[in-house]
Amino acid sequence: MFRILFHRPEIPQNSGNAIRLAANTGSELHLVEPLGFSLEAKHLRRAGLDYHDLAPVTVHADLDAAWLALLPSNVYAFSTTATRHYSDVGYLPGDVLLFGQESAGLPGAVQHAAEVTDRLLLPMAPGSRSLNLANAASIAVYEAWRQHGFRT
């Protein structure tokens, strides 16, 4: 129903958890290369357990390839520098939820790309730096899915 897009993910466990998230919510997972791991990594397989066959996972050579495959759709870029809350959006089926790499988040050029509909914030307690990538994606996907009565 929704499409999770990880831009250059680095940690296999996060992508493995996102595979499980996609399988359990009827979502798709899209990964933009370069990846910081092999899709055959044991950590990725362990985190995704037996969900690999239940979740569509697509790897794109670069962000332009991802745009070609995913647009036209709303694209919501999640960033700690955004000012609009993730819960203030009315999500539509097929929307793309874009997240950056674990060590640096989304580059400014990606956050402000013409393809991005809006930048969204997941609020955190003062002094917090960032959420785990898989956890952030889970919060966003479940809010979007909740808005549609948890239908797949």
Coordinates of N, CA, C and O in Angstrom, one line a residue:
M1 N 0.8 -1.2 0.0 CA 0.0 0.0 0.0 C 0.9 1.3 0.0 O 0.6 2.2 -0.7
F2 N 1.9 1.3 0.8 CA 2.8 2.4 0.9 C 4.2 1.9 0.5 O 4.5 0.7 0.5
R3 N 5.0 2.8 0.0 CA 6.4 2.4 -0.5 C 7.4 3.1 0.4 O 7.5 4.3 0.5
I4 N 8.2 2.3 1.0 CA 9.3 2.7 1.9 C 10.6 2.8 1.0 O 10.9 1.9 0.3
L5 N 11.2 4.0 1.1 CA 12.4 4.2 0.2 C 13.6 4.5 1.2 O 13.6 5.6 1.8
F6 N 14.6 3.6 1.2 CA 15.8 3.9 2.0 C 16.9 4.4 1.0 O 17.3 3.7 0.1
H7 N 17.4 5.6 1.3 CA 18.5 6.1 0.4 C 19.8 5.7 1.0 O 20.2 6.2 2.1
R8 N 20.5 4.8 0.3 CA 21.8 4.4 0.7 C 21.9 3.8 2.1 O 22.8 4.3 2.9
P9 N 21.1 2.9 2.5 CA 21.2 2.3 3.8 C 22.5 1.6 4.1 O 23.1 1.1 3.2
E10 N 22.9 1.7 5.4 CA 24.3 1.2 5.7 C 24.2 -0.1 6.6 O 25.2 -0.8 6.6
I11 N 23.2 -0.3 7.4 CA 23.2 -1.3 8.4 C 22.2 -2.4 8.0 O 21.0 -2.1 7.8
P12 N 22.6 -3.6 7.7 CA 21.8 -4.7 7.2 C 20.6 -5.0 8.1 O 19.5 -5.3 7.6
Q13 N 20.7 -4.9 9.4 CA 19.6 -5.2 10.3 C 18.4 -4.2 10.1 O 17.3 -4.6 10.2
N14 N 18.7 -3.0 9.8 CA 17.6 -2.0 9.6 C 16.8 -2.4 8.3 O 15.6 -2.4 8.3
S15 N 17.5 -2.7 7.3 CA 16.8 -3.1 6.0 C 16.1 -4.5 6.2 O 15.0 -4.7 5.7
G16 N 16.7 -5.4 7.0 CA 16.0 -6.6 7.3 C 14.8 -6.4 8.1 O 13.7 -7.0 7.8
N17 N 14.8 -5.5 9.1 CA 13.6 -5.1 9.8 C 12.6 -4.5 8.9 O 11.4 -4.6 9.1
A18 N 13.0 -3.7 8.0 CA 12.1 -3.0 7.0 C 11.4 -4.0 6.1 O 10.3 -3.8 5.7
I19 N 12.1 -5.1 5.8 CA 11.5 -6.2 5.0 C 10.4 -6.8 5.8 O 9.3 -7.0 5.3
R20 N 10.6 -7.0 7.1 CA 9.5 -7.5 7.9 C 8.4 -6.5 8.0 O 7.2 -6.9 8.0
L21 N 8.7 -5.2 8.2 CA 7.7 -4.2 8.3 C 6.9 -4.2 7.0 O 5.6 -4.1 7.0
A22 N 7.5 -4.2 5.9 CA 6.8 -4.2 4.6 C 5.9 -5.4 4.5 O 4.7 -5.3 4.1
A23 N 6.4 -6.6 4.8 CA 5.5 -7.8 4.8 C 4.3 -7.7 5.6 O 3.2 -8.1 5.3
N24 N 4.5 -7.1 6.8 CA 3.4 -7.1 7.8 C 2.4 -5.9 7.6 O 1.3 -5.9 8.2
T25 N 2.7 -5.0 6.7 CA 1.8 -3.9 6.4 C 1.4 -3.8 5.0 O 0.6 -2.9 4.6
G26 N 1.8 -4.8 4.2 CA 1.4 -4.7 2.8 C 2.1 -3.6 2.0 O 1.7 -3.2 0.9
S27 N 3.3 -3.2 2.5 CA 4.1 -2.2 1.8 C 5.2 -2.8 0.9 O 5.3 -4.0 0.9
E28 N 5.9 -1.9 0.2 CA 7.0 -2.3 -0.6 C 8.2 -1.6 0.0 O 8.1 -0.5 0.6
L29 N 9.4 -2.3 -0.1 CA 10.7 -1.7 0.3 C 11.5 -1.4 -0.9 O 11.7 -2.3 -1.8
H30 N 12.0 -0.2 -1.0 CA 12.9 0.2 -2.1 C 14.2 0.7 -1.5 O 14.2 1.5 -0.6
L31 N 15.3 0.2 -2.1 CA 16.6 0.5 -1.6 C 17.4 1.2 -2.7 O 17.5 0.7 -3.8
V32 N 18.1 2.3 -2.4 CA 18.9 3.0 -3.4 C 20.4 2.7 -3.1 O 20.8 2.9 -2.0
E33 N 21.1 2.3 -4.1 CA 22.5 2.0 -4.0 C 23.3 3.2 -3.9 O 22.8 4.3 -4.4
P34 N 24.5 3.2 -3.4 CA 25.2 2.0 -2.9 C 24.7 1.6 -1.5 O 24.3 2.4 -0.7
L35 N 24.6 0.3 -1.3 CA 24.2 -0.2 0.0 C 25.4 -0.5 0.8 O 26.5 -0.8 0.3
G36 N 25.3 -0.3 2.1 CA 26.5 -0.6 3.0 C 26.6 -2.0 3.4 O 27.3 -2.3 4.3
F37 N 26.0 -2.9 2.6 CA 26.0 -4.3 3.0 C 25.6 -5.1 1.7 O 25.0 -4.5 0.8
S38 N 25.7 -6.4 1.8 CA 25.3 -7.3 0.7 C 23.8 -7.8 1.1 O 23.5 -8.0 2.3
L39 N 23.0 -7.9 0.1 CA 21.7 -8.4 0.3 C 21.7 -9.9 0.8 O 20.7 -10.4 1.3
E40 N 22.8 -10.5 0.7 CA 23.0 -11.9 1.2 C 23.5 -11.9 2.6 O 23.7 -13.0 3.2
A41 N 23.8 -10.7 3.2 CA 24.3 -10.7 4.6 C 23.5 -11.5 5.5 O 22.3 -11.4 5.5
K42 N 24.2 -12.2 6.4 CA 23.4 -13.0 7.4 C 22.6 -12.2 8.3 O 21.5 -12.6 8.8
H43 N 23.1 -11.0 8.6 CA 22.3 -10.1 9.5 C 21.0 -9.6 8.9 O 20.0 -9.5 9.5
L44 N 21.1 -9.4 7.6 CA 19.9 -9.0 6.8 C 18.9 -10.2 6.8 O 17.7 -10.0 7.1
R45 N 19.4 -11.4 6.5 CA 18.5 -12.6 6.5 C 17.9 -12.8 7.9 O 16.7 -13.1 8.0
R46 N 18.7 -12.7 8.9 CA 18.2 -13.0 10.3 C 17.1 -12.0 10.7 O 16.1 -12.3 11.2
A47 N 17.4 -10.7 10.4 CA 16.4 -9.6 10.8 C 15.1 -9.8 10.0 O 14.0 -9.6 10.5
G48 N 15.2 -10.2 8.7 CA 14.0 -10.3 7.9 C 13.4 -11.7 8.0 O 12.2 -11.9 7.6
L49 N 14.1 -12.6 8.7 CA 13.6 -14.0 9.0 C 13.0 -14.6 7.7 O 13.6 -14.5 6.7
D50 N 11.8 -15.0 7.8 CA 11.2 -15.7 6.6 C 10.3 -14.8 5.8 O 9.4 -15.2 5.1
Y51 N 10.5 -13.5 6.0 CA 9.6 -12.5 5.4 C 10.0 -12.1 4.0 O 9.3 -11.4 3.3
H52 N 11.2 -12.5 3.6 CA 11.7 -12.1 2.2 C 10.7 -12.4 1.1 O 10.6 -11.7 0.2
D53 N 10.1 -13.6 1.2 CA 9.1 -14.0 0.2 C 7.8 -13.2 0.2 O 7.0 -13.3 -0.7
L54 N 7.5 -12.6 1.3 CA 6.3 -11.9 1.5 C 6.3 -10.4 1.3 O 5.3 -9.7 1.3
A55 N 7.5 -9.8 1.1 CA 7.7 -8.4 0.9 C 8.4 -8.1 -0.4 O 9.5 -8.6 -0.6
P56 N 7.8 -7.3 -1.2 CA 8.5 -6.8 -2.4 C 9.7 -5.9 -2.1 O 9.5 -4.9 -1.4
V57 N 10.9 -6.3 -2.5 CA 12.1 -5.5 -2.3 C 12.7 -5.2 -3.6 O 12.9 -6.1 -4.4
T58 N 12.9 -3.9 -3.9 CA 13.5 -3.5 -5.2 C 14.7 -2.7 -4.9 O 14.7 -1.8 -4.0
V59 N 15.8 -3.0 -5.5 CA 17.1 -2.2 -5.4 C 17.2 -1.4 -6.6 O 17.1 -1.9 -7.8
H60 N 17.5 -0.1 -6.4 CA 17.7 0.9 -7.5 C 19.1 1.3 -7.6 O 19.7 1.5 -6.5
A61 N 19.7 1.4 -8.8 CA 21.1 1.7 -8.9 C 21.4 3.1 -8.4 O 22.5 3.4 -8.0
D62 N 20.4 4.0 -8.5 CA 20.6 5.4 -8.0 C 19.3 6.0 -7.7 O 18.2 5.4 -8.0
L63 N 19.3 7.2 -7.2 CA 18.0 7.9 -6.9 C 17.2 8.2 -8.2 O 16.0 8.1 -8.2
D64 N 17.9 8.5 -9.3 CA 17.1 8.8 -10.5 C 16.4 7.5 -11.0 O 15.2 7.6 -11.4
A65 N 17.0 6.4 -10.8 CA 16.3 5.1 -11.2 C 15.1 4.9 -10.3 O 14.0 4.4 -10.7
A66 N 15.2 5.2 -9.0 CA 14.1 5.1 -8.0 C 13.0 6.0 -8.4 O 11.8 5.6 -8.5
W67 N 13.3 7.3 -8.8 CA 12.2 8.2 -9.2 C 11.5 7.7 -10.4 O 10.3 7.7 -10.5
L68 N 12.2 7.1 -11.4 CA 11.6 6.6 -12.6 C 10.6 5.5 -12.2 O 9.5 5.4 -12.8
A69 N 10.9 4.7 -11.3 CA 10.1 3.5 -10.9 C 8.9 4.0 -10.0 O 7.9 3.3 -10.0
L70 N 9.1 5.0 -9.2 CA 8.1 5.3 -8.2 C 7.2 6.5 -8.5 O 6.1 6.6 -7.9
L71 N 7.6 7.4 -9.4 CA 6.8 8.6 -9.7 C 5.8 8.3 -10.8 O 6.1 7.4 -11.6
P72 N 4.7 9.0 -10.9 CA 4.3 10.1 -10.1 C 3.6 9.5 -8.8 O 2.8 8.7 -8.8
S73 N 4.0 10.1 -7.7 CA 3.5 9.8 -6.4 C 3.9 10.9 -5.5 O 4.9 11.6 -5.8
N74 N 3.2 11.0 -4.3 CA 3.7 11.9 -3.3 C 5.0 11.3 -2.7 O 5.0 10.1 -2.5
V75 N 6.0 12.1 -2.5 CA 7.2 11.6 -1.8 C 7.4 12.5 -0.6 O 7.5 13.7 -0.7
Y76 N 7.4 11.8 0.6 CA 7.7 12.5 1.8 C 9.0 12.1 2.4 O 9.3 11.0 2.6
A77 N 9.9 13.2 2.5 CA 11.2 13.0 3.0 C 11.3 13.2 4.5 O 10.8 14.3 4.9
F78 N 11.8 12.3 5.2 CA 11.8 12.4 6.7 C 13.2 12.9 7.1 O 14.2 12.4 6.7
S79 N 13.1 14.0 7.9 CA 14.3 14.7 8.3 C 14.2 15.3 9.7 O 13.1 15.8 10.0
T80 N 15.3 15.3 10.4 CA 15.3 16.0 11.7 C 15.2 17.5 11.6 O 15.0 18.2 12.6
T81 N 15.4 18.0 10.4 CA 15.4 19.5 10.2 C 14.1 20.0 9.6 O 13.9 21.2 9.4
A82 N 13.1 19.0 9.3 CA 11.8 19.4 8.8 C 11.0 20.1 10.0 O 11.3 19.9 11.2
T83 N 10.0 20.8 9.6 CA 9.1 21.5 10.6 C 7.7 20.9 10.6 O 7.0 21.1 11.6
R84 N 7.3 20.3 9.6 CA 5.9 19.7 9.5 C 5.9 18.3 10.1 O 6.8 17.5 9.7
H85 N 5.0 18.0 11.0 CA 5.0 16.7 11.7 C 4.4 15.6 10.7 O 3.5 15.9 9.9
Y86 N 4.9 14.4 10.9 CA 4.5 13.3 10.0 C 3.0 13.0 10.2 O 2.3 12.5 9.3
S87 N 2.4 13.4 11.3 CA 1.0 13.1 11.6 C 0.1 14.2 11.0 O -1.1 14.1 11.1
D88 N 0.7 15.2 10.4 CA -0.1 16.3 9.8 C -0.4 16.1 8.3 O -0.9 17.0 7.7
V89 N -0.1 14.9 7.8 CA -0.2 14.6 6.4 C -1.3 13.6 6.2 O -1.5 12.7 7.0
G90 N -2.1 13.8 5.2 CA -3.1 12.8 4.7 C -2.5 12.0 3.7 O -2.3 12.4 2.5
Y91 N -2.0 10.8 4.1 CA -1.3 9.9 3.2 C -2.2 9.2 2.2 O -3.4 8.9 2.5
L92 N -1.7 8.9 1.0 CA -2.5 8.2 0.0 C -1.8 6.9 -0.3 O -0.6 6.8 -0.3
P93 N -2.6 5.9 -0.7 CA -1.9 4.6 -1.1 C -0.9 4.9 -2.2 O -1.2 5.7 -3.1
G94 N 0.2 4.3 -2.1 CA 1.3 4.5 -3.1 C 2.2 5.6 -2.8 O 3.3 5.7 -3.5
D95 N 2.0 6.3 -1.7 CA 2.9 7.4 -1.3 C 4.3 6.8 -1.0 O 4.4 5.6 -0.5
V96 N 5.3 7.5 -1.2 CA 6.7 7.1 -1.0 C 7.2 7.8 0.3 O 7.1 9.0 0.5
L97 N 7.7 7.0 1.2 CA 8.2 7.5 2.5 C 9.7 7.3 2.4 O 10.2 6.2 2.5
L98 N 10.4 8.4 2.3 CA 11.8 8.5 2.0 C 12.7 8.7 3.3 O 12.4 9.7 4.0
F99 N 13.6 7.9 3.5 CA 14.5 8.0 4.7 C 16.0 7.9 4.2 O 16.3 7.2 3.3
G100 N 16.8 8.6 5.0 CA 18.3 8.6 4.7 C 19.1 7.6 5.4 O 18.5 6.8 6.2
Q101 N 20.3 7.6 5.1 CA 21.2 6.6 5.7 C 21.4 6.8 7.1 O 21.2 8.0 7.7
E102 N 21.8 5.8 7.8 CA 21.8 5.8 9.3 C 22.8 6.8 9.8 O 22.6 7.5 10.8
S103 N 24.0 7.0 9.2 CA 25.0 7.8 9.7 C 24.8 9.3 9.5 O 25.3 10.2 10.2
A104 N 24.1 9.7 8.4 CA 24.0 11.1 8.0 C 22.6 11.6 7.7 O 22.4 12.8 7.4
G105 N 21.6 10.7 7.6 CA 20.3 11.1 7.2 C 20.3 11.4 5.7 O 21.1 11.0 4.9
L106 N 19.3 12.2 5.3 CA 19.1 12.5 3.9 C 20.0 13.7 3.5 O 19.9 14.7 4.2
P107 N 20.7 13.7 2.5 CA 21.5 14.9 2.1 C 20.5 16.0 1.7 O 19.4 15.8 1.3
G108 N 20.9 17.2 1.9 CA 20.1 18.4 1.7 C 19.5 18.4 0.2 O 18.4 18.7 0.0
A109 N 20.4 18.0 -0.7 CA 19.9 18.0 -2.1 C 18.8 17.0 -2.4 O 17.9 17.3 -3.2
V110 N 18.8 15.9 -1.6 CA 17.7 14.9 -1.8 C 16.5 15.5 -1.1 O 15.4 15.4 -1.6
Q111 N 16.6 16.0 0.1 CA 15.4 16.5 0.8 C 14.7 17.6 0.0 O 13.5 17.7 0.1
H112 N 15.5 18.4 -0.7 CA 14.9 19.5 -1.4 C 14.8 19.3 -2.9 O 14.5 20.2 -3.7
A113 N 14.9 18.0 -3.3 CA 14.7 17.7 -4.7 C 13.3 18.0 -5.2 O 12.3 17.9 -4.4
A114 N 13.2 18.3 -6.5 CA 11.9 18.7 -7.0 C 10.9 17.5 -6.9 O 9.7 17.8 -6.8
E115 N 11.3 16.3 -6.8 CA 10.4 15.1 -6.7 C 9.8 15.0 -5.3 O 8.8 14.3 -5.1
V116 N 10.4 15.7 -4.3 CA 9.9 15.6 -2.9 C 8.7 16.5 -2.7 O 8.8 17.7 -3.0
T117 N 7.6 15.9 -2.3 CA 6.4 16.6 -2.0 C 6.5 17.5 -0.8 O 6.0 18.6 -0.8
D118 N 7.0 16.9 0.3 CA 7.2 17.6 1.5 C 8.2 17.0 2.4 O 8.5 15.8 2.2
R119 N 8.7 17.7 3.4 CA 9.7 17.2 4.3 C 8.9 17.1 5.7 O 8.2 18.0 6.1
L120 N 9.1 15.9 6.3 CA 8.4 15.6 7.6 C 9.3 15.3 8.7 O 10.4 14.7 8.5
L121 N 8.8 15.6 9.9 CA 9.5 15.5 11.1 C 8.9 14.4 12.0 O 7.6 14.4 12.2
L122 N 9.6 13.5 12.6 CA 9.2 12.7 13.7 C 9.7 13.3 15.0 O 10.9 13.4 15.2
P123 N 8.8 13.9 15.8 CA 9.2 14.6 17.0 C 10.0 13.7 17.9 O 9.7 12.5 18.0
M124 N 10.9 14.3 18.6 CA 11.7 13.6 19.6 C 11.9 14.5 20.8 O 11.8 15.7 20.7
A125 N 12.3 13.9 21.9 CA 12.6 14.7 23.1 C 13.8 15.6 22.9 O 14.7 15.3 22.1
P126 N 13.8 16.8 23.5 CA 14.9 17.7 23.3 C 16.2 17.0 23.6 O 16.3 16.2 24.6
G127 N 17.2 17.3 22.8 CA 18.5 16.7 23.1 C 18.7 15.4 22.3 O 19.9 14.9 22.2
S128 N 17.7 14.8 21.8 CA 17.8 13.6 21.0 C 18.3 13.9 19.6 O 18.0 14.9 19.1
R129 N 19.2 13.0 19.1 CA 19.8 13.3 17.8 C 19.0 12.7 16.7 O 18.7 13.3 15.7
S130 N 18.6 11.4 16.8 CA 17.8 10.7 15.7 C 17.3 9.4 16.2 O 17.7 8.9 17.2
L131 N 16.3 8.9 15.5 CA 15.7 7.6 15.7 C 16.4 6.6 14.9 O 17.0 6.9 13.8
N132 N 16.4 5.3 15.3 CA 16.8 4.2 14.5 C 16.1 4.2 13.1 O 14.9 4.5 13.1
L133 N 16.7 3.9 12.0 CA 16.1 4.0 10.7 C 14.9 3.1 10.6 O 13.8 3.5 10.2
A134 N 15.0 1.8 11.0 CA 13.8 0.9 10.9 C 12.7 1.4 11.8 O 11.5 1.3 11.5
N135 N 13.0 1.9 13.0 CA 11.9 2.4 13.9 C 11.3 3.7 13.3 O 10.0 3.8 13.4
A136 N 12.0 4.6 12.7 CA 11.4 5.7 12.1 C 10.5 5.3 10.9 O 9.4 5.8 10.8
A137 N 10.9 4.4 10.1 CA 10.1 3.9 9.0 C 8.8 3.3 9.6 O 7.7 3.5 9.0
S138 N 8.9 2.5 10.7 CA 7.8 1.9 11.3 C 6.7 2.9 11.7 O 5.5 2.8 11.5
I139 N 7.2 4.0 12.4 CA 6.3 5.0 12.9 C 5.5 5.6 11.7 O 4.3 5.8 11.7
A140 N 6.2 6.0 10.6 CA 5.6 6.6 9.5 C 4.6 5.7 8.8 O 3.5 6.1 8.4
V141 N 5.1 4.4 8.5 CA 4.2 3.5 7.8 C 2.9 3.2 8.6 O 1.8 3.2 8.0
Y142 N 3.1 3.0 9.9 CA 1.9 2.7 10.7 C 0.9 3.9 10.8 O -0.3 3.7 10.8
E143 N 1.4 5.1 10.7 CA 0.5 6.3 10.7 C -0.2 6.3 9.4 O -1.4 6.6 9.3
A144 N 0.5 6.2 8.3 CA -0.1 6.2 7.0 C -1.2 5.0 6.9 O -2.3 5.3 6.4
W145 N -0.8 3.9 7.3 CA -1.7 2.7 7.3 C -2.9 2.9 8.2 O -4.0 2.6 7.8
R146 N -2.7 3.5 9.4 CA -3.8 3.8 10.3 C -4.8 4.7 9.6 O -6.0 4.5 9.8
Q147 N -4.4 5.6 8.9 CA -5.3 6.6 8.2 C -6.2 5.9 7.2 O -7.2 6.4 6.8
H148 N -5.8 4.7 6.8 CA -6.6 3.9 5.8 C -7.2 2.7 6.5 O -7.5 1.7 5.8
G149 N -7.4 2.8 7.8 CA -8.1 1.7 8.5 C -7.4 0.4 8.5 O -8.0 -0.7 8.6
F150 N -6.1 0.4 8.4 CA -5.2 -0.8 8.4 C -5.6 -1.8 7.3 O -5.5 -3.0 7.4
R151 N -6.1 -1.2 6.2 CA -6.5 -2.1 5.0 C -5.2 -2.3 4.2 O -4.4 -1.5 4.0
T152 N -5.1 -3.5 3.6 CA -4.0 -3.8 2.7 C -4.5 -3.9 1.3 O -5.7 -4.1 1.0

